[in-house]
Amino acid sequence: MSAIVKEVYDAFREAGVSEEKSTEAAKAIADFDGRFVKIEADLLILKWMVGLVIVVEVLPFIRTLLT
Protein backbone atom coordinates (compact mmCIF):
# COMPACT_ATOMS: atom_id res chain seq x y z
CA MET A 1 0.00 0.00 0.00
CA SER A 2 1.21 3.50 -0.72
CA ALA A 3 1.55 6.05 2.06
CA ILE A 4 -1.71 7.81 1.20
CA VAL A 5 -3.68 4.59 1.05
CA LYS A 6 -2.14 3.47 4.34
CA GLU A 7 -3.23 6.75 5.90
CA VAL A 8 -6.79 6.24 4.65
CA TYR A 9 -6.80 2.67 5.96
CA ASP A 10 -5.54 3.82 9.36
CA ALA A 11 -8.10 6.62 9.50
CA PHE A 12 -10.95 4.23 8.80
CA ARG A 13 -9.65 1.79 11.41
CA GLU A 14 -9.46 4.57 14.02
CA ALA A 15 -13.01 5.60 13.14
CA GLY A 16 -14.22 2.12 14.00
CA VAL A 17 -14.70 0.74 10.50
CA SER A 18 -14.09 -2.99 10.12
CA GLU A 19 -10.78 -4.20 8.74
CA GLU A 20 -12.42 -5.64 5.63
CA LYS A 21 -14.24 -2.42 4.74
CA SER A 22 -11.15 -0.33 5.49
CA THR A 23 -9.08 -2.49 3.15
CA GLU A 24 -11.69 -2.25 0.38
CA ALA A 25 -11.86 1.54 0.74
CA ALA A 26 -8.08 1.81 0.56
CA LYS A 27 -8.03 -0.37 -2.59
CA ALA A 28 -10.75 1.77 -4.18
CA ILE A 29 -8.72 4.92 -3.55
CA ALA A 30 -5.63 3.27 -5.02
CA ASP A 31 -7.65 2.46 -8.17
CA PHE A 32 -8.71 6.10 -8.51
CA ASP A 33 -5.11 7.20 -8.06
CA GLY A 34 -4.09 5.01 -10.99
CA ARG A 35 -6.87 6.43 -13.13
CA PHE A 36 -5.80 10.00 -12.36
CA VAL A 37 -2.25 9.21 -13.47
CA LYS A 38 -3.57 7.98 -16.82
CA ILE A 39 -5.79 11.04 -17.22
CA GLU A 40 -2.84 13.34 -16.52
CA ALA A 41 -0.77 11.51 -19.15
CA ASP A 42 -3.57 11.85 -21.69
CA LEU A 43 -3.90 15.56 -20.95
CA LEU A 44 -0.18 16.04 -21.51
CA ILE A 45 -0.50 14.51 -24.97
CA LEU A 46 -3.51 16.72 -25.75
CA LYS A 47 -1.61 19.84 -24.69
CA TRP A 48 1.21 18.99 -27.08
CA MET A 49 -1.28 18.34 -29.87
CA VAL A 50 -2.96 21.73 -29.37
CA GLY A 51 0.43 23.43 -29.29
CA LEU A 52 1.36 21.77 -32.56
CA VAL A 53 -1.90 22.90 -34.17
CA ILE A 54 -1.22 26.46 -33.06
CA VAL A 55 2.27 26.41 -34.54
CA VAL A 56 1.23 24.79 -37.82
CA GLU A 57 -2.05 26.61 -38.46
CA VAL A 58 -2.40 29.80 -36.46
CA LEU A 59 1.09 31.31 -36.60
CA PRO A 60 1.32 31.25 -40.44
CA PHE A 61 -2.12 32.85 -40.59
CA ILE A 62 -1.02 35.66 -38.26
CA ARG A 63 2.17 36.04 -40.26
CA THR A 64 0.17 36.64 -43.47
CA LEU A 65 -1.93 39.26 -41.71
CA LEU A 66 1.10 41.17 -40.51
CA THR A 67 2.93 41.22 -43.85
Short mmCIF file of C-alpha atoms in Angstrom, two decimals, residues 38-61:
data_model
loop_
_atom_site.label_atom_id
_atom_site.label_comp_id
_atom_site.label_asym_id
_atom_site.label_seq_id
_atom_site.Cartn_x
_atom_site.Cartn_y
_atom_site.Cartn_z
CA LYS A 38 -3.57 7.98 -16.82
CA ILE A 39 -5.79 11.04 -17.22
CA GLU A 40 -2.84 13.34 -16.52
CA ALA A 41 -0.77 11.51 -19.15
CA ASP A 42 -3.57 11.85 -21.69
CA LEU A 43 -3.90 15.56 -20.95
CA LEU A 44 -0.18 16.04 -21.51
CA ILE A 45 -0.50 14.51 -24.97
CA LEU A 46 -3.51 16.72 -25.75
CA LYS A 47 -1.61 19.84 -24.69
CA TRP A 48 1.21 18.99 -27.08
CA MET A 49 -1.28 18.34 -29.87
CA VAL A 50 -2.96 21.73 -29.37
CA GLY A 51 0.43 23.43 -29.29
CA LEU A 52 1.36 21.77 -32.56
CA VAL A 53 -1.90 22.90 -34.17
CA ILE A 54 -1.22 26.46 -33.06
CA VAL A 55 2.27 26.41 -34.54
CA VAL A 56 1.23 24.79 -37.82
CA GLU A 57 -2.05 26.61 -38.46
CA VAL A 58 -2.40 29.80 -36.46
CA LEU A 59 1.09 31.31 -36.60
CA PRO A 60 1.32 31.25 -40.44
CA PHE A 61 -2.12 32.85 -40.59
#
